[in-house]
Amino acid sequence: MKKSDHKAPDMLTLLAQARGAAAHNASPKSESVIPPIEMTTTYLRDGSYRLGQSGEYRRDDSANFRQVEAVLSAIENGADALVFSSGMAAAAAVIATLRPGDHIAAPKIGYYGVRRWIEHFCAQFGIGLTLVDPGAPGALERAITKGKTRLVWIETPTNPTWEVTDIGAAAAAAHAAGARLIVDSTVMTPILCNPLDHGADIVMHSASKYLNGHSDVIAGALVTRADDDWWGDIRQHRYMSGAILGALETWLLLRGLRTLGLRVERASDNALAIAEHFEGHTKLSAVLYPGLESHAGHAIAKAQMDSEIGYGGMLSLRLRAGKAAALKLATSTQLFQPATSLGGVESLIEHRATIEGEDSPAPDDLVRLSVGIEKCGDLIDDIEQGLAEIG
Ligand SMILES: *Cc1c(COP(=O)(O)O)cnc(C)c1O
């Protein structure tokens, strides 16, 4: 007997014939409290060949993204939001709206990936760039040229020294020159500040950090004040470049967001207690944290952040004994784990100058702490023990 005479039943045909009863390939109406992980690339059309609620094809758009985007838009008081495959993809989508001959002002010190991308992109496409020292009064205003500057990029507080930029003043300076203001608000989170309320045009997040909060998703987000043509270009860029978020990542981000408020509150309480405890420590030359009254940006931070909740979970320590001592501390703690990144439930410690490489503006005597939600006393004891190991 030939093999072809004795075929197994064609499962796909049988299942398609049973559509409605078995419905193997369409989602039944779900009554689950938690949305399902939507593993699909494409969505059904109805009997009139019309598209349904979900969309057409996942790379273009999807109700699955729109669910998490609606949450982000609501908590940032925005008109619309877009999620991306990473924070860098979100940043790149905004920067890609610049044209040869345009000009951008961006921070000299800040998240190094964004800074390097802006430098690279501007050099490649003949776009003017002025790097601004976020700690120097008036420097941002001087960097903006009316009619030429299209984008003003700020990060507040800035990595890894946590200078604070006045968002309202930056928005006024940008708008007076006909430019738009983008705020990288990854470190503040929507719990502590809504930059759109202070005049920003777009707020950007690396959702890999606090928004997801569990160090297990790479994702990015933009939230806009106005759903205008410029926003349409950015949306188009995501759809054309394909920088979309995967189904599992979308689901995890939505899950992480449910505890954002609790996590940020706890991390902020812990970070302030650590900063206050170690300020003035004999082995440290500085504790950099906007929540400390001694910090140069404290007054602005207090005014523009929800200081009743706190000042966020990020701070840095500078070691009197220099680079070797900083590296020693970064490998001597037990609870603070030696890894880059931030905004997870677990505390991390890193030597920023090593992570960023040779041209890093980060002082080499500095360690950056991402304070998690562990018990505060244990975190303080952990750093005390690490500092004791430095001779
Ligand atoms: C991590 C980070 C980014 C980049 O985001 P990815 O999700 O890693 O691509 C941008 N800005 C800040 C402040 C960050 O911490």
CSV table of C-alpha atoms and ligand atoms in Angstrom, one decimal:
chain,number,residue,atom,x,y,z
A,1,MET,CA,0.0,0.0,0.0
A,2,LYS,CA,1.3,3.4,-0.9
A,3,LYS,CA,1.8,5.7,2.0
A,4,SER,CA,-0.4,8.4,0.4
A,5,ASP,CA,-3.5,6.1,0.5
A,6,HIS,CA,-3.4,6.0,4.2
A,7,LYS,CA,-3.2,9.6,5.3
A,8,ALA,CA,-3.8,10.8,8.8
A,9,PRO,CA,-6.8,13.1,9.1
A,10,ASP,CA,-5.8,16.7,8.1
A,11,MET,CA,-6.2,18.4,11.5
A,12,LEU,CA,-6.2,21.9,10.1
A,13,THR,CA,-9.0,21.1,7.6
A,14,LEU,CA,-11.0,19.4,10.3
A,15,LEU,CA,-10.5,22.2,12.8
A,16,ALA,CA,-11.4,24.8,10.2
A,17,GLN,CA,-14.6,23.0,9.3
A,18,ALA,CA,-15.5,22.9,13.0
A,19,ARG,CA,-15.0,26.7,13.4
A,20,GLY,CA,-17.6,28.0,15.8
A,21,ALA,CA,-17.8,24.7,17.7
A,22,ALA,CA,-14.1,24.0,18.1
A,23,ALA,CA,-12.7,27.4,17.1
A,24,HIS,CA,-9.1,26.4,17.3
A,25,ASN,CA,-7.7,29.4,15.6
A,26,ALA,CA,-9.8,32.3,17.0
A,27,SER,CA,-9.9,33.6,20.5
A,28,PRO,CA,-13.1,32.8,22.3
A,29,LYS,CA,-14.6,35.6,24.3
A,30,SER,CA,-12.5,35.5,27.4
A,31,GLU,CA,-13.9,36.2,30.9
A,32,SER,CA,-10.5,36.0,32.5
A,33,VAL,CA,-9.7,38.7,35.0
A,34,ILE,CA,-6.2,38.9,33.5
A,35,PRO,CA,-5.9,39.4,29.8
A,36,PRO,CA,-4.4,36.5,27.8
A,37,ILE,CA,-0.9,36.6,26.3
A,38,GLU,CA,-1.8,37.3,22.7
A,39,MET,CA,0.4,35.2,20.6
A,40,THR,CA,-0.8,36.1,17.1
A,41,THR,CA,0.7,37.9,14.2
A,42,THR,CA,-2.6,38.6,12.4
A,43,TYR,CA,-6.3,39.2,13.0
A,44,LEU,CA,-9.5,37.9,11.4
A,45,ARG,CA,-11.7,39.9,9.1
A,46,ASP,CA,-15.5,39.5,9.4
A,47,GLY,CA,-18.0,38.1,6.8
A,48,SER,CA,-18.0,41.5,5.0
A,49,TYR,CA,-14.2,41.5,5.0
A,50,ARG,CA,-14.0,44.3,7.5
A,51,LEU,CA,-11.4,44.4,10.2
A,52,GLY,CA,-12.4,44.0,13.8
A,53,GLN,CA,-11.3,45.8,17.0
A,54,SER,CA,-7.9,44.1,17.2
A,55,GLY,CA,-6.3,45.5,14.0
A,56,GLU,CA,-4.9,43.9,10.9
A,57,TYR,CA,-1.3,42.8,11.5
A,58,ARG,CA,0.6,43.0,14.7
A,59,ARG,CA,3.5,45.1,13.4
A,60,ASP,CA,1.1,47.9,12.3
A,61,ASP,CA,-0.9,48.2,15.4
A,62,SER,CA,-2.8,45.9,17.8
A,63,ALA,CA,-5.5,46.2,20.5
A,64,ASN,CA,-2.9,44.3,22.6
A,65,PHE,CA,-0.5,47.3,22.5
A,66,ARG,CA,-3.3,49.7,22.8
A,67,GLN,CA,-4.3,48.3,26.2
A,68,VAL,CA,-0.9,49.0,27.7
A,69,GLU,CA,-0.7,52.3,25.8
A,70,ALA,CA,-4.0,53.4,27.3
A,71,VAL,CA,-2.6,52.8,30.8
A,72,LEU,CA,0.6,54.7,30.0
A,73,SER,CA,-1.3,57.6,28.4
A,74,ALA,CA,-3.7,57.8,31.4
A,75,ILE,CA,-0.9,57.8,34.1
A,76,GLU,CA,1.1,60.4,32.2
A,77,ASN,CA,-1.9,62.6,31.4
A,78,GLY,CA,-1.2,62.3,27.7
A,79,ALA,CA,-3.2,62.3,24.5
A,80,ASP,CA,-1.7,59.1,23.3
A,81,ALA,CA,1.1,56.6,23.9
A,82,LEU,CA,3.2,54.2,21.9
A,83,VAL,CA,5.2,51.2,23.2
A,84,PHE,CA,8.4,50.1,21.5
A,85,SER,CA,10.8,47.1,21.6
A,86,SER,CA,13.2,49.1,23.8
A,87,GLY,CA,13.8,52.5,25.3
A,88,MET,CA,16.4,53.1,22.7
A,89,ALA,CA,13.9,52.3,19.9
A,90,ALA,CA,11.5,54.8,21.4
A,91,ALA,CA,14.3,57.5,21.6
A,92,ALA,CA,15.4,56.7,18.0
A,93,ALA,CA,11.8,57.1,16.7
A,94,VAL,CA,11.8,60.7,18.0
A,95,ILE,CA,15.3,61.5,16.8
A,96,ALA,CA,14.4,60.1,13.3
A,97,THR,CA,12.0,63.0,12.8
A,98,LEU,CA,15.0,65.4,12.6
A,99,ARG,CA,16.1,66.5,9.1
A,100,PRO,CA,19.5,67.6,7.7
A,101,GLY,CA,20.1,71.2,8.8
A,102,ASP,CA,18.0,70.9,11.9
A,103,HIS,CA,19.5,71.4,15.4
A,104,ILE,CA,19.0,69.5,18.7
A,105,ALA,CA,20.1,70.4,22.2
A,106,ALA,CA,20.8,67.3,24.4
A,107,PRO,CA,22.4,66.6,27.8
A,108,LYS,CA,26.2,66.3,28.0
A,109,ILE,CA,25.8,63.9,30.9
A,110,GLY,CA,22.9,61.5,30.9
A,111,TYR,CA,22.0,58.0,29.8
A,112,TYR,CA,25.0,57.2,27.6
A,113,GLY,CA,23.1,55.1,25.0
A,114,VAL,CA,20.8,58.0,24.1
A,115,ARG,CA,23.7,60.5,24.1
A,116,ARG,CA,25.8,58.3,21.8
A,117,TRP,CA,22.9,57.6,19.5
A,118,ILE,CA,22.1,61.3,19.1
A,119,GLU,CA,25.8,62.1,18.4
A,120,HIS,CA,25.9,59.3,15.8
A,121,PHE,CA,22.7,60.2,14.1
A,122,CYS,CA,23.5,64.0,14.0
A,123,ALA,CA,27.0,63.3,12.5
A,124,GLN,CA,25.6,61.0,9.9
A,125,PHE,CA,22.7,63.2,8.7
A,126,GLY,CA,24.2,66.7,9.0
A,127,ILE,CA,22.1,67.7,12.1
A,128,GLY,CA,23.5,70.3,14.4
A,129,LEU,CA,24.0,69.2,18.0
A,130,THR,CA,24.8,71.2,21.2
A,131,LEU,CA,25.5,69.1,24.3
A,132,VAL,CA,24.4,70.9,27.4
A,133,ASP,CA,25.8,70.6,30.9
A,134,PRO,CA,22.6,70.0,32.9
A,135,GLY,CA,24.1,71.5,36.1
A,136,ALA,CA,25.1,74.8,34.5
A,137,PRO,CA,22.5,77.6,35.0
A,138,GLY,CA,21.4,79.1,31.7
A,139,ALA,CA,23.3,76.6,29.6
A,140,LEU,CA,20.1,75.0,28.1
A,141,GLU,CA,18.7,78.4,27.1
A,142,ARG,CA,22.1,79.4,25.4
A,143,ALA,CA,22.1,76.1,23.5
A,144,ILE,CA,18.7,76.8,21.8
A,145,THR,CA,18.6,78.8,18.5
A,146,LYS,CA,15.3,80.2,17.4
A,147,GLY,CA,14.1,78.8,14.1
A,148,LYS,CA,16.9,76.3,14.0
A,149,THR,CA,16.5,74.1,17.1
A,150,ARG,CA,13.8,71.5,16.5
A,151,LEU,CA,14.2,69.3,19.6
A,152,VAL,CA,15.3,69.9,23.1
A,153,TRP,CA,16.1,66.7,24.9
A,154,ILE,CA,16.4,66.5,28.6
A,155,GLU,CA,16.8,63.8,31.2
A,156,THR,CA,15.9,64.6,34.8
A,157,PRO,CA,17.4,63.7,37.1
A,158,THR,CA,20.4,62.8,34.9
A,159,ASN,CA,22.4,59.6,35.0
A,160,PRO,CA,24.5,59.1,37.1
A,161,THR,CA,25.0,62.4,39.0
A,162,TRP,CA,21.3,63.2,39.3
A,163,GLU,CA,21.4,66.9,38.3
A,164,VAL,CA,17.8,68.2,38.1
A,165,THR,CA,16.5,70.2,35.1
A,166,ASP,CA,13.5,72.5,35.5
A,167,ILE,CA,11.0,71.0,33.0
A,168,GLY,CA,8.8,74.1,32.9
A,169,ALA,CA,11.7,76.4,32.2
A,170,ALA,CA,13.1,74.1,29.5
A,171,ALA,CA,9.6,73.9,27.9
A,172,ALA,CA,9.3,77.7,27.9
A,173,ALA,CA,12.8,78.1,26.3
A,174,ALA,CA,12.1,75.3,23.7
A,175,HIS,CA,8.7,76.7,22.7
A,176,ALA,CA,9.9,80.3,22.5
A,177,ALA,CA,12.3,79.1,19.8
A,178,GLY,CA,9.8,76.9,18.0
A,179,ALA,CA,11.3,73.7,19.3
A,180,ARG,CA,9.7,70.7,21.0
A,181,LEU,CA,10.7,69.4,24.4
A,182,ILE,CA,11.3,65.7,25.1
A,183,VAL,CA,11.8,64.5,28.7
A,184,ASP,CA,13.4,61.1,29.4
A,185,SER,CA,11.5,60.5,32.6
A,186,THR,CA,12.7,56.9,33.1
A,187,VAL,CA,14.1,57.6,36.6
A,188,MET,CA,11.1,59.7,37.9
A,189,THR,CA,8.3,57.4,36.6
A,190,PRO,CA,4.8,58.8,36.2
A,191,ILE,CA,4.3,58.2,39.9
A,192,LEU,CA,6.7,61.1,40.8
A,193,CYS,CA,6.2,63.5,37.9
A,194,ASN,CA,4.1,64.0,34.8
A,195,PRO,CA,6.4,66.1,32.5
A,196,LEU,CA,3.5,66.8,30.1
A,197,ASP,CA,1.8,68.8,32.8
A,198,HIS,CA,5.0,70.9,33.0
A,199,GLY,CA,4.9,71.7,29.3
A,200,ALA,CA,6.9,68.8,27.8
A,201,ASP,CA,5.7,67.7,24.3
A,202,ILE,CA,6.7,64.0,24.7
A,203,VAL,CA,7.7,62.0,27.7
A,204,MET,CA,10.0,59.0,27.1
A,205,HIS,CA,10.5,55.9,29.3
A,206,SER,CA,12.8,53.0,29.2
A,207,ALA,CA,10.0,50.6,30.3
A,208,SER,CA,12.8,48.1,30.9
A,209,LYS,CA,13.3,50.0,34.2
A,210,TYR,CA,10.6,51.0,36.7
A,211,LEU,CA,7.5,50.7,34.5
A,212,ASN,CA,8.0,46.9,34.2
A,213,GLY,CA,10.0,46.8,37.4
A,214,HIS,CA,11.2,43.2,37.4
A,215,SER,CA,14.4,43.3,35.3
A,216,ASP,CA,12.9,40.8,32.8
A,217,VAL,CA,11.6,42.9,29.9
A,218,ILE,CA,13.3,45.3,27.5
A,219,ALA,CA,10.7,47.8,26.4
A,220,GLY,CA,10.2,51.5,25.7
A,221,ALA,CA,7.4,54.0,25.7
A,222,LEU,CA,6.5,57.5,24.5
A,223,VAL,CA,3.6,59.5,25.6
A,224,THR,CA,2.5,62.7,23.8
A,225,ARG,CA,0.7,65.8,24.8
A,226,ALA,CA,-0.9,66.2,21.4
A,227,ASP,CA,-1.9,63.7,18.8
A,228,ASP,CA,-0.6,65.9,15.9
A,229,ASP,CA,1.3,65.3,12.6
A,230,TRP,CA,4.6,65.0,14.3
A,231,TRP,CA,3.2,62.2,16.5
A,232,GLY,CA,1.8,60.6,13.3
A,233,ASP,CA,5.4,60.5,11.9
A,234,ILE,CA,6.6,58.8,15.1
A,235,ARG,CA,3.8,56.3,14.9
A,236,GLN,CA,4.6,55.7,11.2
A,237,HIS,CA,8.3,55.2,12.1
A,238,ARG,CA,7.5,52.4,14.6
A,239,TYR,CA,5.2,50.7,12.0
A,240,MET,CA,7.8,51.0,9.2
A,241,SER,CA,10.9,50.1,11.2
A,242,GLY,CA,9.1,47.3,13.0
A,243,ALA,CA,10.3,48.3,16.5
A,244,ILE,CA,7.3,46.7,18.2
A,245,LEU,CA,6.9,45.0,21.5
A,246,GLY,CA,6.5,41.2,21.6
A,247,ALA,CA,3.4,39.6,22.9
A,248,LEU,CA,5.0,38.2,26.1
A,249,GLU,CA,6.7,41.5,26.8
A,250,THR,CA,3.5,43.4,26.3
A,251,TRP,CA,1.8,41.1,28.8
A,252,LEU,CA,4.6,41.4,31.3
A,253,LEU,CA,4.7,45.2,31.1
A,254,LEU,CA,1.0,45.4,31.8
A,255,ARG,CA,1.5,43.1,34.8
A,256,GLY,CA,4.5,45.1,36.1
A,257,LEU,CA,2.6,48.3,35.9
A,258,ARG,CA,0.0,47.1,38.4
A,259,THR,CA,2.5,47.5,41.2
A,260,LEU,CA,4.3,50.6,39.9
A,261,GLY,CA,3.0,52.9,42.6
A,262,LEU,CA,3.9,50.5,45.5
A,263,ARG,CA,7.4,49.8,44.1
A,264,VAL,CA,8.3,53.5,43.5
A,265,GLU,CA,7.0,54.5,46.9
A,266,ARG,CA,9.1,51.9,48.6
A,267,ALA,CA,12.2,52.4,46.5
A,268,SER,CA,12.0,56.2,47.2
A,269,ASP,CA,11.6,55.7,50.9
A,270,ASN,CA,14.6,53.3,50.9
A,271,ALA,CA,16.8,55.6,48.7
A,272,LEU,CA,16.1,58.6,50.9
A,273,ALA,CA,16.9,56.7,54.1
A,274,ILE,CA,20.2,55.4,52.5
A,275,ALA,CA,21.1,58.9,51.3
A,276,GLU,CA,20.5,60.5,54.7
A,277,HIS,CA,22.3,57.7,56.5
A,278,PHE,CA,25.5,57.9,54.3
A,279,GLU,CA,25.7,61.7,53.8
A,280,GLY,CA,28.8,62.8,55.6
A,281,HIS,CA,30.3,59.3,55.9
A,282,THR,CA,34.1,59.5,56.3
A,283,LYS,CA,34.8,57.3,53.3
A,284,LEU,CA,32.5,59.3,51.0
A,285,SER,CA,33.2,62.6,49.4
A,286,ALA,CA,29.6,63.0,48.2
A,287,VAL,CA,26.2,61.4,48.3
A,288,LEU,CA,24.3,62.5,45.1
A,289,TYR,CA,20.5,62.3,45.6
A,290,PRO,CA,17.9,65.0,44.7
A,291,GLY,CA,16.0,64.2,47.9
A,292,LEU,CA,18.8,65.6,50.1
A,293,GLU,CA,18.5,69.3,51.0
A,294,SER,CA,22.2,69.7,50.3
A,295,HIS,CA,21.7,68.7,46.6
A,296,ALA,CA,22.0,71.6,44.1
A,297,GLY,CA,18.7,70.5,42.4
A,298,HIS,CA,16.7,69.8,45.5
A,299,ALA,CA,14.4,72.9,45.3
A,300,ILE,CA,13.5,72.2,41.7
A,301,ALA,CA,13.1,68.5,42.3
A,302,LYS,CA,10.8,69.2,45.3
A,303,ALA,CA,8.7,71.5,43.2
A,304,GLN,CA,8.3,69.4,40.1
A,305,MET,CA,8.3,65.9,41.6
A,306,ASP,CA,5.6,64.6,43.9
A,307,SER,CA,7.9,65.0,46.9
A,308,GLU,CA,5.2,63.7,49.3
A,309,ILE,CA,5.9,60.3,47.7
A,310,GLY,CA,9.6,60.9,47.2
A,311,TYR,CA,12.5,61.5,44.9
A,312,GLY,CA,13.0,58.1,43.3
A,313,GLY,CA,15.2,55.1,43.9
A,314,MET,CA,18.4,56.2,42.2
A,315,LEU,CA,21.4,57.7,43.9
A,316,SER,CA,25.2,57.7,43.6
A,317,LEU,CA,28.1,57.6,46.1
A,318,ARG,CA,31.5,59.1,45.5
A,319,LEU,CA,34.4,57.5,47.2
A,320,ARG,CA,37.2,59.6,48.8
A,321,ALA,CA,39.8,56.9,48.0
A,322,GLY,CA,39.0,57.0,44.3
A,323,LYS,CA,38.4,54.5,41.5
A,324,ALA,CA,39.9,51.4,43.2
A,325,ALA,CA,37.7,52.0,46.2
A,326,ALA,CA,34.6,52.5,44.1
A,327,LEU,CA,35.3,49.2,42.2
A,328,LYS,CA,35.9,47.5,45.5
A,329,LEU,CA,32.5,48.7,46.9
A,330,ALA,CA,30.8,47.6,43.7
A,331,THR,CA,31.9,44.0,44.4
A,332,SER,CA,31.7,43.9,48.2
A,333,THR,CA,28.0,44.1,48.8
A,334,GLN,CA,25.7,41.1,49.3
A,335,LEU,CA,22.2,42.5,48.8
A,336,PHE,CA,23.1,45.1,46.2
A,337,GLN,CA,24.0,42.9,43.2
A,338,PRO,CA,26.8,43.9,40.8
A,339,ALA,CA,25.0,44.5,37.6
A,340,THR,CA,24.0,47.4,35.3
A,341,SER,CA,20.4,48.7,34.8
A,342,LEU,CA,17.9,50.1,37.3
A,343,GLY,CA,14.3,50.2,38.4
A,344,GLY,CA,13.9,46.5,39.4
A,345,VAL,CA,12.6,45.2,42.7
A,346,GLU,CA,16.1,44.1,43.6
A,347,SER,CA,18.9,46.5,44.5
A,348,LEU,CA,21.8,46.9,42.0
A,349,ILE,CA,25.2,48.5,42.3
A,350,GLU,CA,27.4,49.5,39.4
A,351,HIS,CA,30.6,51.3,38.6
A,352,ARG,CA,29.3,53.6,35.9
A,353,ALA,CA,32.6,54.6,34.4
A,354,THR,CA,33.5,51.0,33.6
A,355,ILE,CA,30.0,50.3,32.2
A,356,GLU,CA,30.1,53.3,29.9
A,357,GLY,CA,33.7,52.8,28.7
A,358,GLU,CA,36.6,55.1,27.9
A,359,ASP,CA,34.9,58.4,26.9
A,360,SER,CA,32.4,58.2,29.9
A,361,PRO,CA,31.8,61.5,31.6
A,362,ALA,CA,30.9,59.6,34.8
A,363,PRO,CA,33.4,60.3,37.6
A,364,ASP,CA,35.5,57.1,38.2
A,365,ASP,CA,35.2,57.4,42.0
A,366,LEU,CA,31.4,57.0,41.7
A,367,VAL,CA,29.1,54.0,42.2
A,368,ARG,CA,25.5,54.1,41.2
A,369,LEU,CA,22.8,52.5,43.3
A,370,SER,CA,19.5,51.3,42.0
A,371,VAL,CA,17.6,50.9,45.3
A,372,GLY,CA,15.0,48.1,45.3
A,373,ILE,CA,12.2,47.2,47.7
A,374,GLU,CA,14.1,45.1,50.2
A,375,LYS,CA,14.1,46.0,53.9
A,376,CYS,CA,15.8,49.4,54.3
A,377,GLY,CA,17.9,48.4,57.3
A,378,ASP,CA,19.3,45.4,55.5
A,379,LEU,CA,20.3,47.6,52.6
A,380,ILE,CA,22.1,50.2,54.8
A,381,ASP,CA,23.9,47.3,56.7
A,382,ASP,CA,25.0,45.9,53.3
A,383,ILE,CA,26.6,49.2,52.2
A,384,GLU,CA,28.2,49.7,55.7
A,385,GLN,CA,29.7,46.3,55.5
A,386,GLY,CA,31.0,47.0,51.9
A,387,LEU,CA,32.5,50.3,53.0
A,388,ALA,CA,34.2,48.6,55.9
A,389,GLU,CA,36.0,46.3,53.5
A,390,ILE,CA,37.6,49.3,51.9
A,391,GLY,CA,40.9,50.0,53.7
B,1,LIG,C1,17.9,52.2,30.2
B,1,LIG,C2,17.7,53.6,29.8
B,1,LIG,C3,17.4,54.0,28.5
B,1,LIG,C4,17.5,53.0,27.3
B,1,LIG,O1,16.4,52.1,27.4
B,1,LIG,P1,16.5,50.5,27.0
B,1,LIG,O2,15.2,50.0,27.3
B,1,LIG,O3,17.7,49.9,27.7
B,1,LIG,O4,16.7,50.5,25.5
B,1,LIG,C5,17.2,55.3,28.2
B,1,LIG,N1,17.2,56.3,29.2
B,1,LIG,C6,17.4,55.9,30.5
B,1,LIG,C7,17.4,57.0,31.5
B,1,LIG,C8,17.7,54.6,30.8
B,1,LIG,O5,17.9,54.3,32.1
